[in-house]
Every structure is written in C-alpha cells, then in structure tokens.
Amino acid sequence: MFPDNLDRLTLGLSWLGLCAVATVFALSVYFRTLYGDPEDSGVDYSVPIPEQCRPNWEGEELEEVQLKTQGSSAIQCYCPANGKSLGLVNPATADGINRAVLKASEAQLQWAKTGFRERRTVLRTLLKYILDNQEAISVAACLDSGKTRIDASFGEILVTAEKLKWTIAHGEKALRAEKRPTNFLMMYKVNEVRWEPLGVVAACFHNLMGPIISALFSGNAIIVKGSEATAWSSRYFMSIVQGALKACGHSSALVQSVVCWPSVAPSLTSHPGISHITFIGSRSIAHEVCKSAAKALTPVCVELGGKDAAIVLDDVKDLPKVASILMRGVFQSAGQNCIGVERVIACPTVYDKLVAIVEPRIRALRIGSALDDPEDVDVGAMISGASFSRLEETIAEAVEQGARLVVGGRRYLHPNYPKGHYFSPTLLVDVTSNMRVAREELFAPVFLVMKAAGVEDAIRIANSTAYGLGASVFGTHRGNINSVVEQVKAGMVSVNDFAVYYAVQLPFGGVKGSGYGRFAGEEGLRSLCNTKAVCRDRFPGVLSTAIPKPLDYPTRSARKGWEMCRGIVELGYGETWARRAQGLWRVITNG
C-alpha cells in the first residue's frame, strides 16, 4: 500500500509541477504579448532641467500678462496661474521653418533604414527618462499651462507613457507587411500590403510627445508646431526627445519644434516637403490649415473639438461613483480637454439626485496655483482669459432662456494671484438643446446638466449638436447601453467610464464637425505611412503571367480576342460550375 500511495503522491506532484510550468509559460506569453519582448530597458541620458522647474524658484510677476511684447516679435511666456514670467522665446520665421524641414528630410533618409528594434530602443529610452523625471515634467506642464499636478500627470505623463508602451509592444505588428487573399485567376500570385514611411510629417498638436512617438516609430521625421501659449515648455519637452535620439546614436534633427505667430504658420502647412499634417484646434483655423495644405496636396487629419455628452441612464447602480467620474470629466485641466464632458444628459429618475450630489462638491472646489499651494488646489488656471467674456455671455443667455445657474458662472479674481486666468467652477442645470450653451464647445470648467425623457430622448439630445467626437454612457441594462453606443453620432464611446479609449490607444477622432481621420492605435500609425500594395509571383521563374496570342498586340482577330476575354471572365467569376466550364471551353477554342 505504501508504494502505491508514494506513486500517487509522485504522480500528483508531477501534475502540479506540469501545471505550474504551464501557468508560468502562459503568463510569460500573455505579458510578452501585452508588453512586448523586453529587448533592453533603454539608454540612460540626461538633459538640463529648466531653472524654473527647480525648487524655490521665485520668478517675476509681469505687469501686463500677455504673449506679445511691445517693440519685439518675441513670445512672452508666463505662468497662467500667477502671471510670473517664464522668459522669452523667439518665434520661427518662414526661412527657419524651411531650414527645419530640410534638416529633418536629410535625417529621415537614414532613419527610414532603421529596423523596428532600433526604434523600440529609442522609445524605451524615452520612456525610462519620463518615468525617472516625472517631477520636473509635471512642474514644467503646470508652469506653462496653469494646471494642477494631477492634471499634468493624466494629461502629459500617463498618456505619453501609455502611447510609448503600446507602440513598443504593438507597433511592429501594426506596420509589419500583411498578406492579402488572392482569387482563382490570380492563384499563382501572392499579395501583400506594406506600410512605408512618408518622409517628413507635421503636427499642430497640444501634446508634443504623442505625434512624435508615432512619427518616429513609423520611420518618419516630424516637425511639431505647438501653441504660442506653451512655447516655453515645448523647448524642454523637445530636448527630452532629442536627447533620447542622441543617446541612441541617431540624429536629433529627426524631431524639431517650431513655434510661430499665426501669420507665419502657412509656411509650414503649405510646405511641399511635408507629407502629412495632424491638426488639433478650432474649426475656423482648420479651414485655413486645410486650404494651405491643399496647395501642396498634403493630406490632413483634423480633430476639431467636441460637445461630448455623458448620458446617465435611470438604472445606473452607483450614482455617487458616476458623479465622481463626471466631476473628473468636466473639471480636469479646468475643462480644457478636447474629450472632456461638455454635457451631462440625465434621465428623469436620476436627474435631481445627480444634481444634489454634485452641487456641494462643485461649491467646495478650490481654485488656485498648484505649485504655490500644492495641498489646497483642485482646479487650476485656464491657459488664457480670452474666452471669459464669451463664457459669461453664453451662460447668462442660457439663464435668460430658462436654465438655472446653481454655482459659479463667471471669471474669478483670485486674491493671491490677481494676474492668473481663473474661471469659477460652474454648475448650470435645466439646460435645453436649443440654447447656445448646449451647442457650442465651452472648453471651460462648466458642469452642464440636461434632462432627457428616456433613452431615445437622451440619444436625440446627444446628437443635437454639430460635433461628434466622444461620448459616454452610464447604466446597467445592456440593451439600452447598446442602443446608445450604436446610435450616438461620435467617433468614440466609453461605457460606464469617461474617455478611456484615449488611455488604451484606440483610434482617436470624430465625425461631423469634429473632423476626420484618426490618430493613435494601428490606424494612427498606418495613417503616417504610404500604404503600398505589392503583388508577386508565387513560384518565381516557374509560373508567371504570359499574354495569350489572341490578346497580344497587334491582335490577329478582334473576334477571337473578345471571345477569349468573355471566357476568362466566366471561368474566373462564374456563379455556377456550368458557367465556369463554359468559360474554360471559350478560352480553349479561341486560344
């Protein structure tokens, strides 16, 4: 009996060992698929950190807080939270832009010859630097935009790390040559689609890193035009990328930043050396960009903002949890988020409950400079005060038309930072779709609530604007959720969440007035490439195309040539075997 039990024990341990090995193998395959093969962890390097990012930097408060300075073409950079000067940046000229394109073009010729492994090394190097220097990067973002450290983490660091990680793990698969099916007549051929670099691409983008990552991995060089309002931080962020390229032995000319006044921008958008443009901005500017790009027939991907709706259905389970998500969706970066929640559309049962939950929370939001008061700020400054009068007028107009202003609704003069650009966190309820405030993008910290009679009415309200970028739906009934997903006119939808498609590298873009084209994900990488179709012999030197005599120029008999063509079509595409046999007979008898 003892030996039998021992045998059973040994057998059981063997099975446990096999299961453990199988589990380890499965997990390794899973994580390798998810994160890619850890070829290396990147190269260590450093770049100078701006003095403004160092602890105890004081800075000088400007008398006049504006980008333009009298008697100079330089850009006056400043912190929107407190009005302190960050220094001057000389804007690019038309000649400077032309030189940048030429340098990038020369560098790209060598970069295009690199393999995916080399490109991954650059991205890993960049990722390592970002993870090691989150403190300085977040401070730079806060100084130049006025946002909080949390908003900087979500808006700059997290999304960049995700894009790097996704591209490292999945970029090669997206750009690897892909086999395509053949047909009966071409059975001796094999087909593939290749994605090859375009050359030098451009991006007019709020986040410099995003388009740079896609451009580099797809084998391109890139010119990034950032906003004049963030010219100071653009220099630091650009030095990070160029430092990674240098550390890995590549030319820093592959990636260049140009900041210019609007009058000079057409020198970039119409430049014949630019092969593709990605633009994020307003519809009015997009018309000018596309008109300029058309001169060189340059393709453009445009993302023009939105009026994103978050639909809250009556059967939602945890309303306080949903309210927290909506608060983040509305007030993150002081509402300056192209995929921020611009409208909350609530069904009847949850409408009053939701308003009751968010009202005290919005009243309690603290406004200020996150770097000066790190523990006492929920909502930071806005990048500019240029929109404040329009916002106040639009909200006041809505109130006149029947909306109810519960909290805020006006600019905020901060007692400690009078030169800062602050708008009061706002709660506006009982808004209807005929009001201007419900149709125009506010891009501000405004929690706007609309009541829907039911699911179909909520969808109607969501589709009542000219925009169609993103949307959210919260609820539990699968049928109702699917109705929203299928019927809402938007390029992206989050279910029981807000804007998570941006955090998992799904294709990003909208429909209707929100633009066209996609960046991010496989579609974004491929959009920066020449999609090349290749058809070759399956058996080279053995079987290849030969023109039959009746079809060879000069043709001997047009009648026989026609009958042979007719037979070829029937043989290749006949809907029955009889038709195909008939086609084969025509080919043989007229050959």
Coordinates of C-alpha atoms in Angstrom, one line a residue:
M1 CA 0.0 0.0 0.0
F2 CA 2.8 2.4 0.9
P3 CA 4.5 2.2 -2.5
D4 CA 1.1 2.7 -4.2
N5 CA 0.5 5.9 -2.2
L6 CA 4.0 7.1 -2.9
D7 CA 3.4 6.5 -6.6
R8 CA 0.2 8.5 -6.4
L9 CA 2.0 11.3 -4.5
T10 CA 4.8 11.4 -7.0
L11 CA 2.2 11.4 -9.9
G12 CA 0.3 14.2 -8.1
L13 CA 3.4 16.3 -7.6
S14 CA 4.4 15.7 -11.3
W15 CA 1.0 17.0 -12.4
L16 CA 1.3 20.0 -10.1
G17 CA 4.8 20.7 -11.5
L18 CA 3.5 20.5 -15.1
C19 CA 0.6 22.8 -14.2
A20 CA 3.0 25.3 -12.6
V21 CA 5.2 25.2 -15.6
A22 CA 2.2 25.6 -18.0
T23 CA 1.0 28.5 -15.9
V24 CA 4.3 30.3 -15.9
F25 CA 4.6 29.7 -19.7
A26 CA 1.1 31.0 -20.3
L27 CA 1.7 34.1 -18.2
S28 CA 5.0 34.8 -19.9
V29 CA 3.3 34.5 -23.3
Y30 CA 0.5 36.8 -22.1
F31 CA 2.8 39.5 -20.7
R32 CA 5.1 39.3 -23.7
T33 CA 2.1 39.7 -26.0
L34 CA 0.8 42.6 -23.9
Y35 CA 4.1 44.5 -23.3
G36 CA 6.4 43.1 -26.0
D37 CA 9.8 41.5 -25.7
P38 CA 12.0 43.3 -23.2
E39 CA 15.0 43.7 -25.5
D40 CA 16.5 46.3 -23.3
S41 CA 15.4 48.9 -20.8
G42 CA 16.7 51.9 -22.7
V43 CA 19.8 54.1 -22.5
D44 CA 20.5 56.4 -19.6
Y45 CA 20.9 60.1 -20.5
S46 CA 20.2 63.5 -19.1
V47 CA 19.1 66.9 -20.3
P48 CA 19.3 70.2 -18.5
I49 CA 16.2 70.9 -16.4
P50 CA 14.9 74.5 -16.7
E51 CA 15.7 76.6 -13.7
Q52 CA 12.0 77.5 -13.4
C53 CA 11.4 73.8 -12.5
R54 CA 13.7 73.7 -9.6
P55 CA 12.6 74.1 -6.0
N56 CA 12.4 77.6 -4.5
W57 CA 12.3 79.3 -7.9
E58 CA 10.6 82.7 -7.3
G59 CA 10.0 84.3 -10.7
E60 CA 9.0 87.8 -11.5
E61 CA 5.3 88.8 -11.9
L62 CA 4.6 90.5 -15.2
E63 CA 2.9 93.9 -15.2
E64 CA 1.0 93.0 -18.4
V65 CA 0.1 89.4 -18.7
Q66 CA 0.1 88.7 -22.5
L67 CA 2.1 86.8 -25.1
K68 CA 3.0 89.8 -27.2
T69 CA 5.6 92.3 -26.0
Q70 CA 5.9 95.9 -27.2
G71 CA 8.8 96.6 -29.6
S72 CA 9.6 92.9 -30.1
S73 CA 8.5 89.9 -32.1
A74 CA 9.4 87.5 -29.2
I75 CA 6.8 85.4 -27.4
Q76 CA 6.5 86.4 -23.7
C77 CA 6.0 83.1 -21.9
Y78 CA 4.3 83.2 -18.5
C79 CA 2.5 81.0 -16.0
P80 CA -1.3 81.4 -16.3
A81 CA -1.8 80.6 -12.6
N82 CA 0.2 83.5 -11.2
G83 CA 1.4 85.7 -14.1
K84 CA 5.1 85.1 -13.5
S85 CA 7.4 85.4 -16.4
L86 CA 9.0 82.2 -17.8
G87 CA 11.2 84.1 -20.3
L88 CA 11.1 85.0 -24.0
V89 CA 11.0 82.6 -26.9
N90 CA 12.0 83.8 -30.4
P91 CA 9.3 82.7 -32.9
A92 CA 10.2 80.8 -36.1
T93 CA 10.3 82.6 -39.4
A94 CA 9.4 81.3 -42.8
D95 CA 13.1 80.7 -43.5
G96 CA 13.6 79.0 -40.2
I97 CA 10.7 76.6 -41.0
N98 CA 12.2 75.8 -44.4
R99 CA 15.6 75.0 -42.8
A100 CA 13.9 72.8 -40.2
V101 CA 12.1 70.8 -42.9
L102 CA 15.3 70.4 -45.0
K103 CA 17.3 69.2 -41.9
A104 CA 14.5 66.8 -41.0
S105 CA 14.4 65.4 -44.5
E106 CA 18.1 64.7 -44.6
A107 CA 18.0 62.9 -41.2
Q108 CA 15.0 60.9 -42.2
L109 CA 16.8 59.2 -45.1
Q110 CA 19.0 57.3 -42.6
W111 CA 16.2 56.8 -40.0
A112 CA 14.0 55.1 -42.6
K113 CA 16.6 52.4 -42.9
T114 CA 16.4 51.5 -39.2
G115 CA 14.5 48.4 -38.1
F116 CA 11.8 48.2 -35.5
R117 CA 14.2 47.0 -32.9
E118 CA 16.3 50.2 -33.1
R119 CA 13.2 52.4 -33.0
R120 CA 11.9 50.5 -29.9
T121 CA 15.2 51.2 -28.2
V122 CA 14.7 54.9 -28.7
L123 CA 11.2 54.7 -27.3
R124 CA 12.3 52.6 -24.3
T125 CA 15.0 55.2 -23.7
L126 CA 12.4 58.0 -23.8
L127 CA 10.0 56.1 -21.5
K128 CA 12.7 55.5 -18.9
Y129 CA 13.6 59.2 -18.9
I130 CA 10.0 60.2 -18.4
L131 CA 9.4 57.7 -15.6
D132 CA 12.6 58.9 -13.9
N133 CA 11.8 62.6 -14.3
Q134 CA 8.0 62.9 -13.6
E135 CA 8.6 65.6 -11.1
A136 CA 10.3 68.0 -13.4
I137 CA 8.0 67.2 -16.3
S138 CA 4.9 67.8 -14.3
V139 CA 6.2 71.1 -12.9
A140 CA 7.0 72.3 -16.5
A141 CA 3.5 71.5 -17.6
C142 CA 2.0 73.2 -14.6
L143 CA 4.1 76.4 -15.1
D144 CA 3.2 76.7 -18.8
S145 CA -0.5 75.8 -18.6
G146 CA -1.6 76.6 -15.1
K147 CA -3.0 73.1 -14.5
T148 CA -2.6 71.1 -11.3
R149 CA 0.0 68.3 -10.8
I150 CA -2.7 65.7 -11.0
D151 CA -3.9 67.1 -14.3
A152 CA -0.4 67.2 -15.6
S153 CA 0.1 63.5 -14.7
F154 CA -3.1 62.5 -16.5
G155 CA -2.7 64.9 -19.4
E156 CA 1.0 64.7 -20.1
I157 CA 2.8 61.8 -18.3
L158 CA 0.3 59.0 -18.2
V159 CA -1.0 59.3 -21.8
T160 CA 2.6 59.6 -23.0
A161 CA 3.8 56.5 -21.1
E162 CA 0.8 54.6 -22.4
K163 CA 1.5 55.6 -26.0
L164 CA 5.1 54.6 -25.6
K165 CA 4.3 51.3 -24.0
W166 CA 1.7 50.4 -26.6
T167 CA 3.9 51.4 -29.5
I168 CA 6.8 49.4 -28.1
A169 CA 4.6 46.3 -27.7
H170 CA 2.3 46.5 -30.7
G171 CA 3.7 49.0 -33.2
E172 CA 5.7 46.4 -35.2
K173 CA 2.6 44.2 -35.6
A174 CA 0.6 47.2 -36.9
L175 CA 3.3 48.1 -39.5
R176 CA 4.5 44.7 -40.5
A177 CA 3.7 43.7 -44.1
E178 CA 0.3 42.0 -44.2
K179 CA -0.7 39.1 -46.5
R180 CA -3.9 39.6 -48.5
P181 CA -6.1 37.0 -50.3
T182 CA -5.9 36.3 -54.0
N183 CA -8.5 34.9 -56.4
F184 CA -9.0 32.0 -58.8
L185 CA -7.5 33.7 -61.9
M186 CA -4.5 35.0 -59.9
M187 CA -3.9 31.9 -57.8
Y188 CA -0.3 31.9 -59.0
K189 CA 0.2 35.3 -57.3
V190 CA 0.8 36.2 -53.6
N191 CA -0.4 39.6 -52.4
E192 CA 0.7 41.9 -49.5
V193 CA 0.3 45.4 -48.2
R194 CA 3.3 47.3 -46.9
W195 CA 3.4 50.4 -44.7
E196 CA 6.4 52.6 -45.6
P197 CA 7.5 56.0 -44.2
L198 CA 6.1 59.1 -45.8
G199 CA 9.2 61.3 -45.1
V200 CA 8.7 64.4 -43.0
V201 CA 5.3 64.8 -41.3
A202 CA 4.0 67.7 -39.3
A203 CA 1.7 68.1 -36.3
C204 CA -0.1 71.1 -34.9
F205 CA -0.8 69.4 -31.6
H206 CA -1.4 70.1 -27.9
N207 CA 0.7 67.2 -26.7
L208 CA 4.1 67.2 -28.5
M209 CA 5.0 63.7 -27.4
G210 CA 2.0 61.8 -29.0
P211 CA 2.6 62.6 -32.7
I212 CA 6.4 62.4 -32.2
I213 CA 6.1 58.8 -30.9
S214 CA 4.0 57.7 -33.9
A215 CA 6.2 59.5 -36.4
L216 CA 9.4 58.1 -35.2
F217 CA 8.2 54.5 -35.0
S218 CA 6.7 54.7 -38.5
G219 CA 10.1 55.8 -39.8
N220 CA 9.4 59.4 -40.3
A221 CA 10.9 62.7 -39.2
I222 CA 8.5 65.3 -37.7
I223 CA 8.1 69.0 -37.3
V224 CA 5.8 69.8 -34.4
K225 CA 4.1 73.2 -34.1
G226 CA 3.0 73.8 -30.6
S227 CA 0.9 76.7 -29.3
E228 CA 2.5 80.0 -28.6
A229 CA 0.9 79.7 -25.1
T230 CA 3.1 76.7 -24.3
A231 CA 6.3 77.7 -26.2
W232 CA 8.4 77.6 -23.1
S233 CA 7.6 74.0 -22.1
S234 CA 7.8 72.9 -25.7
R235 CA 11.6 73.6 -25.7
Y236 CA 12.1 71.4 -22.6
F237 CA 9.9 68.6 -23.9
M238 CA 11.6 68.7 -27.3
S239 CA 15.1 68.5 -25.6
I240 CA 13.9 65.3 -23.9
V241 CA 13.1 63.6 -27.2
Q242 CA 16.2 64.9 -29.0
G243 CA 18.3 63.7 -26.0
A244 CA 16.9 60.2 -26.4
L245 CA 17.7 60.2 -30.1
K246 CA 21.3 61.3 -29.5
A247 CA 21.8 58.8 -26.6
C248 CA 20.8 56.0 -29.1
G249 CA 23.2 57.3 -31.8
H250 CA 20.6 59.0 -34.1
S251 CA 20.3 62.5 -35.4
S252 CA 18.4 64.9 -33.2
A253 CA 17.3 66.7 -36.4
L254 CA 14.6 64.0 -36.9
V255 CA 12.4 65.8 -34.4
Q256 CA 12.0 69.6 -34.4
S257 CA 9.7 72.1 -32.8
V258 CA 8.6 75.3 -34.4
V259 CA 6.6 78.0 -32.5
C260 CA 5.5 80.9 -34.6
W261 CA 2.9 83.6 -34.8
P262 CA -0.2 82.7 -36.9
S263 CA 0.9 84.7 -39.9
V264 CA 3.9 82.5 -40.4
A265 CA 2.1 79.1 -39.9
P266 CA 1.2 78.7 -43.6
S267 CA 5.0 78.4 -44.3
L268 CA 4.7 75.0 -42.6
T269 CA 1.3 73.9 -43.6
S270 CA 1.8 74.6 -47.3
H271 CA 5.5 73.4 -47.4
P272 CA 6.0 70.9 -50.3
G273 CA 8.4 68.9 -48.1
I274 CA 5.7 68.0 -45.6
S275 CA 3.9 64.7 -46.4
H276 CA 1.2 64.7 -43.8
I277 CA -0.3 67.0 -41.2
T278 CA -2.1 66.2 -38.0
F279 CA -4.1 69.2 -36.7
I280 CA -5.9 69.7 -33.4
G281 CA -7.7 73.0 -33.0
S282 CA -10.8 75.1 -33.9
R283 CA -12.9 74.7 -37.0
S284 CA -12.1 78.2 -38.2
I285 CA -8.4 77.6 -38.0
A286 CA -8.8 74.1 -39.5
H287 CA -10.3 75.7 -42.7
E288 CA -7.2 77.8 -43.1
V289 CA -4.9 74.8 -42.4
C290 CA -6.6 72.6 -44.9
K291 CA -6.7 75.4 -47.5
S292 CA -3.0 75.9 -47.1
A293 CA -2.2 72.2 -47.2
A294 CA -4.2 71.9 -50.4
K295 CA -1.6 73.9 -52.2
A296 CA 0.9 71.0 -51.9
L297 CA -1.9 68.4 -51.9
T298 CA -0.8 67.4 -48.4
P299 CA -3.3 65.1 -46.6
V300 CA -4.6 66.4 -43.2
C301 CA -6.0 64.6 -40.2
V302 CA -8.1 67.1 -38.3
E303 CA -9.6 66.9 -34.7
L304 CA -11.7 69.9 -34.0
G305 CA -13.0 69.5 -30.5
G306 CA -16.5 68.4 -29.5
K307 CA -19.5 68.8 -27.3
D308 CA -19.1 65.4 -25.7
A309 CA -22.2 64.1 -24.0
A310 CA -22.2 61.8 -20.9
I311 CA -25.6 60.0 -20.8
V312 CA -26.7 58.8 -17.3
L313 CA -29.5 56.2 -17.6
D314 CA -32.1 55.6 -14.9
D315 CA -30.8 52.2 -14.0
V316 CA -27.3 53.3 -13.0
K317 CA -26.3 51.5 -9.9
D318 CA -23.8 53.6 -8.0
L319 CA -24.7 57.3 -8.7
P320 CA -22.0 58.8 -6.4
K321 CA -19.4 56.8 -8.2
V322 CA -20.7 58.0 -11.5
A323 CA -20.7 61.6 -10.2
S324 CA -17.0 61.3 -9.3
I325 CA -16.2 60.2 -12.8
L326 CA -18.3 63.1 -14.3
M327 CA -16.6 65.6 -12.0
R328 CA -13.2 64.4 -13.3
G329 CA -14.5 64.5 -16.9
V330 CA -15.7 68.1 -16.5
F331 CA -13.1 69.8 -14.3
Q332 CA -9.9 68.1 -15.3
S333 CA -7.5 70.7 -16.7
A334 CA -10.1 73.3 -15.8
G335 CA -12.3 71.9 -18.6
Q336 CA -9.7 72.4 -21.2
N337 CA -9.8 68.9 -22.5
C338 CA -10.9 68.1 -26.1
I339 CA -12.5 64.9 -24.8
G340 CA -13.9 66.5 -21.6
V341 CA -17.5 66.1 -20.7
E342 CA -19.3 69.1 -22.1
R343 CA -22.9 67.9 -21.4
V344 CA -24.3 65.6 -18.8
I345 CA -27.6 64.2 -20.1
A346 CA -29.5 62.6 -17.2
C347 CA -32.7 60.5 -17.4
P348 CA -35.7 61.6 -15.1
T349 CA -35.2 59.2 -12.1
V350 CA -31.5 60.2 -11.6
Y351 CA -31.6 63.9 -12.7
D352 CA -32.4 65.6 -9.3
K353 CA -30.3 63.0 -7.4
L354 CA -27.2 63.7 -9.5
V355 CA -27.6 67.5 -9.2
A356 CA -27.9 67.1 -5.4
I357 CA -24.7 65.1 -5.3
V358 CA -22.5 67.3 -7.4
E359 CA -23.7 70.8 -6.1
P360 CA -21.9 70.7 -2.8
R361 CA -18.9 69.1 -4.3
I362 CA -18.6 71.8 -7.0
R363 CA -19.1 74.6 -4.4
A364 CA -16.2 73.0 -2.4
L365 CA -13.7 73.0 -5.3
R366 CA -10.7 75.1 -4.6
I367 CA -9.1 77.3 -7.3
G368 CA -5.5 78.4 -7.4
S369 CA -1.9 77.8 -8.3
A370 CA -1.0 74.2 -7.7
L371 CA 2.7 74.9 -7.4
D372 CA 2.3 77.7 -4.9
D373 CA -0.4 75.9 -2.9
P374 CA 0.1 72.2 -3.6
E375 CA -2.3 70.9 -1.0
D376 CA -5.1 73.4 -1.4
V377 CA -6.0 73.4 -5.1
D378 CA -8.5 71.2 -7.0
V379 CA -8.9 73.3 -10.2
G380 CA -6.0 75.2 -11.8
A381 CA -6.0 78.2 -14.1
M382 CA -7.0 78.3 -17.7
I383 CA -4.4 78.9 -20.4
S384 CA -5.8 82.3 -21.3
G385 CA -8.6 84.6 -20.2
A386 CA -9.5 85.4 -23.8
S387 CA -12.7 83.3 -23.7
F388 CA -14.1 84.6 -20.4
S389 CA -16.4 87.3 -21.8
R390 CA -17.9 84.8 -24.3
L391 CA -18.4 82.2 -21.5
E392 CA -20.1 84.7 -19.2
E393 CA -22.4 85.9 -22.0
T394 CA -23.3 82.4 -23.1
I395 CA -24.1 81.3 -19.6
A396 CA -26.2 84.5 -18.9
E397 CA -28.1 84.0 -22.1
A398 CA -28.9 80.4 -21.1
V399 CA -30.2 81.6 -17.7
E400 CA -32.5 84.1 -19.6
Q401 CA -33.8 81.2 -21.6
G402 CA -34.7 79.1 -18.6
A403 CA -31.5 77.4 -17.4
R404 CA -30.7 77.6 -13.7
L405 CA -27.2 78.8 -12.6
V406 CA -26.5 77.0 -9.3
V407 CA -22.8 77.6 -8.9
G408 CA -20.2 79.9 -10.5
G409 CA -20.8 81.2 -14.0
R410 CA -18.2 84.0 -14.0
R411 CA -14.5 84.7 -14.0
Y412 CA -12.7 84.5 -10.7
L413 CA -10.3 87.2 -9.5
H414 CA -8.0 85.2 -7.2
P415 CA -7.0 87.3 -4.1
N416 CA -3.5 85.8 -4.1
Y417 CA -3.0 85.6 -7.8
P418 CA -4.7 88.6 -9.4
K419 CA -2.7 88.1 -12.7
G420 CA -3.9 84.5 -13.0
H421 CA -6.6 83.3 -15.5
Y422 CA -9.3 81.7 -13.4
F423 CA -12.9 80.8 -14.2
S424 CA -15.2 79.7 -11.4
P425 CA -16.2 76.1 -11.4
T426 CA -19.8 76.2 -12.6
L427 CA -23.0 74.2 -12.3
L428 CA -25.7 75.0 -14.8
V429 CA -28.8 72.9 -14.8
D430 CA -32.1 72.6 -16.7
V431 CA -30.3 73.3 -20.0
T432 CA -32.1 72.5 -23.2
S433 CA -30.7 71.7 -26.6
N434 CA -31.9 74.9 -28.2
M435 CA -29.6 77.0 -26.0
R436 CA -26.3 78.2 -27.4
V437 CA -24.6 76.9 -24.3
A438 CA -25.7 73.4 -25.2
R439 CA -24.5 73.6 -28.8
E440 CA -21.1 75.4 -28.7
E441 CA -17.9 74.0 -27.2
L442 CA -17.2 75.8 -23.9
F443 CA -13.8 74.3 -23.1
A444 CA -14.2 75.5 -19.6
P445 CA -15.0 74.2 -16.0
V446 CA -18.7 74.1 -16.6
F447 CA -20.8 71.2 -15.3
L448 CA -23.8 71.5 -17.7
V449 CA -26.9 69.2 -16.9
M450 CA -29.7 68.4 -19.4
K451 CA -32.8 66.3 -18.6
A452 CA -33.9 63.5 -21.0
A453 CA -37.3 61.9 -21.0
G454 CA -35.7 58.5 -21.7
V455 CA -33.1 56.6 -23.6
E456 CA -34.2 57.6 -27.1
D457 CA -34.6 61.2 -26.0
A458 CA -31.1 61.2 -24.5
I459 CA -29.7 59.9 -27.8
R460 CA -31.6 62.7 -29.6
I461 CA -30.1 65.3 -27.3
A462 CA -26.6 63.9 -27.6
N463 CA -26.9 64.1 -31.4
S464 CA -28.3 67.6 -31.5
T465 CA -25.0 69.4 -32.0
A466 CA -22.7 69.9 -35.0
Y467 CA -20.0 67.9 -33.2
G468 CA -19.3 64.2 -32.9
L469 CA -16.0 63.5 -31.1
G470 CA -16.6 61.4 -28.0
A471 CA -19.4 60.2 -25.7
S472 CA -20.1 58.3 -22.5
V473 CA -23.0 56.2 -21.3
F474 CA -23.6 55.0 -17.7
G475 CA -26.1 52.3 -16.9
T476 CA -26.7 48.6 -16.4
H477 CA -29.3 47.5 -19.0
R478 CA -27.3 46.0 -21.9
G479 CA -29.9 46.7 -24.4
N480 CA -30.2 50.4 -23.5
I481 CA -26.4 50.8 -23.4
N482 CA -26.0 49.2 -26.8
S483 CA -28.7 51.5 -28.2
V484 CA -26.6 54.5 -27.1
V485 CA -23.4 53.0 -28.4
E486 CA -24.9 52.2 -31.8
Q487 CA -27.0 55.4 -32.3
V488 CA -24.9 58.2 -30.9
K489 CA -23.0 60.0 -33.6
A490 CA -19.5 60.0 -32.3
G491 CA -16.1 58.7 -33.2
M492 CA -15.5 57.2 -29.7
V493 CA -17.7 55.9 -26.9
S494 CA -16.9 54.9 -23.3
V495 CA -19.3 52.6 -21.4
N496 CA -19.6 53.3 -17.7
D497 CA -16.4 55.5 -17.9
F498 CA -15.0 58.7 -19.4
A499 CA -12.6 58.9 -22.3
V500 CA -10.8 55.6 -21.5
Y501 CA -10.4 55.0 -25.3
Y502 CA -7.6 57.5 -25.1
A503 CA -5.8 55.5 -22.4
V504 CA -5.8 52.2 -24.4
Q505 CA -4.6 53.6 -27.8
L506 CA -7.8 53.1 -29.7
P507 CA -8.1 55.1 -32.9
F508 CA -8.8 58.7 -31.9
G509 CA -11.0 61.1 -33.9
G510 CA -14.6 62.1 -34.6
V511 CA -17.3 62.7 -37.1
K512 CA -19.4 65.6 -38.3
G513 CA -18.0 68.9 -37.2
S514 CA -15.3 67.2 -35.0
G515 CA -13.2 66.5 -38.0
Y516 CA -12.0 63.4 -39.9
G517 CA -9.1 61.0 -39.9
R518 CA -7.7 59.1 -36.9
F519 CA -4.5 59.2 -34.8
A520 CA -3.5 56.7 -32.2
G521 CA -3.7 52.9 -32.4
E522 CA -2.9 50.9 -35.5
E523 CA -4.9 53.3 -37.7
G524 CA -2.9 56.3 -36.4
L525 CA 0.4 54.6 -37.2
R526 CA -0.7 53.5 -40.6
S527 CA -2.0 57.0 -41.5
L528 CA 1.6 58.2 -41.3
C529 CA 2.7 55.7 -44.0
N530 CA 2.5 55.1 -47.7
T531 CA 0.2 52.1 -48.0
K532 CA 1.9 50.1 -50.7
A533 CA 0.2 47.2 -52.4
V534 CA 2.6 44.5 -53.8
C535 CA 1.7 41.6 -56.0
R536 CA 4.4 39.0 -56.9
D537 CA 4.7 35.5 -58.4
R538 CA 4.0 32.6 -56.0
F539 CA 6.5 30.5 -57.9
P540 CA 9.1 32.8 -59.4
G541 CA 10.8 31.5 -62.5
V542 CA 8.3 28.6 -62.7
L543 CA 4.9 30.2 -63.2
S544 CA 4.2 33.8 -64.3
T545 CA 1.9 35.9 -66.4
A546 CA 2.0 35.4 -70.2
I547 CA -0.2 37.2 -72.7
P548 CA -2.2 34.8 -74.8
K549 CA -1.7 35.2 -78.6
P550 CA -5.3 36.3 -79.2
L551 CA -4.8 39.2 -76.8
D552 CA -1.2 40.1 -77.7
Y553 CA -0.6 43.3 -79.6
P554 CA -1.0 43.6 -82.5
T555 CA -4.1 41.4 -82.2
R556 CA -4.7 38.9 -85.1
S557 CA -8.5 38.6 -84.6
A558 CA -10.6 41.0 -82.6
R559 CA -13.5 38.5 -82.6
K560 CA -11.4 35.7 -81.1
G561 CA -9.8 38.1 -78.6
W562 CA -13.3 39.1 -77.4
E563 CA -14.4 35.5 -77.1
M564 CA -11.3 34.7 -75.1
C565 CA -11.9 37.7 -72.8
R566 CA -15.5 36.6 -72.3
G567 CA -14.3 33.1 -71.5
I568 CA -11.8 34.3 -68.9
V569 CA -14.4 36.3 -67.1
E570 CA -16.8 33.4 -67.0
L571 CA -14.0 31.0 -65.9
G572 CA -12.9 33.3 -63.1
Y573 CA -16.3 34.6 -61.8
G574 CA -19.0 32.2 -63.0
E575 CA -21.7 31.7 -60.4
T576 CA -22.1 28.0 -61.3
W577 CA -19.7 25.2 -62.3
A578 CA -21.6 25.0 -65.6
R579 CA -20.8 28.7 -66.3
R580 CA -17.1 28.2 -65.4
A581 CA -16.9 25.1 -67.7
Q582 CA -18.4 27.2 -70.5
G583 CA -15.8 29.9 -69.9
L584 CA -13.0 27.3 -70.0
W585 CA -14.3 26.0 -73.3
R586 CA -14.3 29.5 -74.8
V587 CA -10.7 30.1 -73.7
I588 CA -9.6 26.7 -75.2
T589 CA -11.5 27.1 -78.5
N590 CA -10.3 30.7 -79.1
G591 CA -6.7 30.2 -78.0

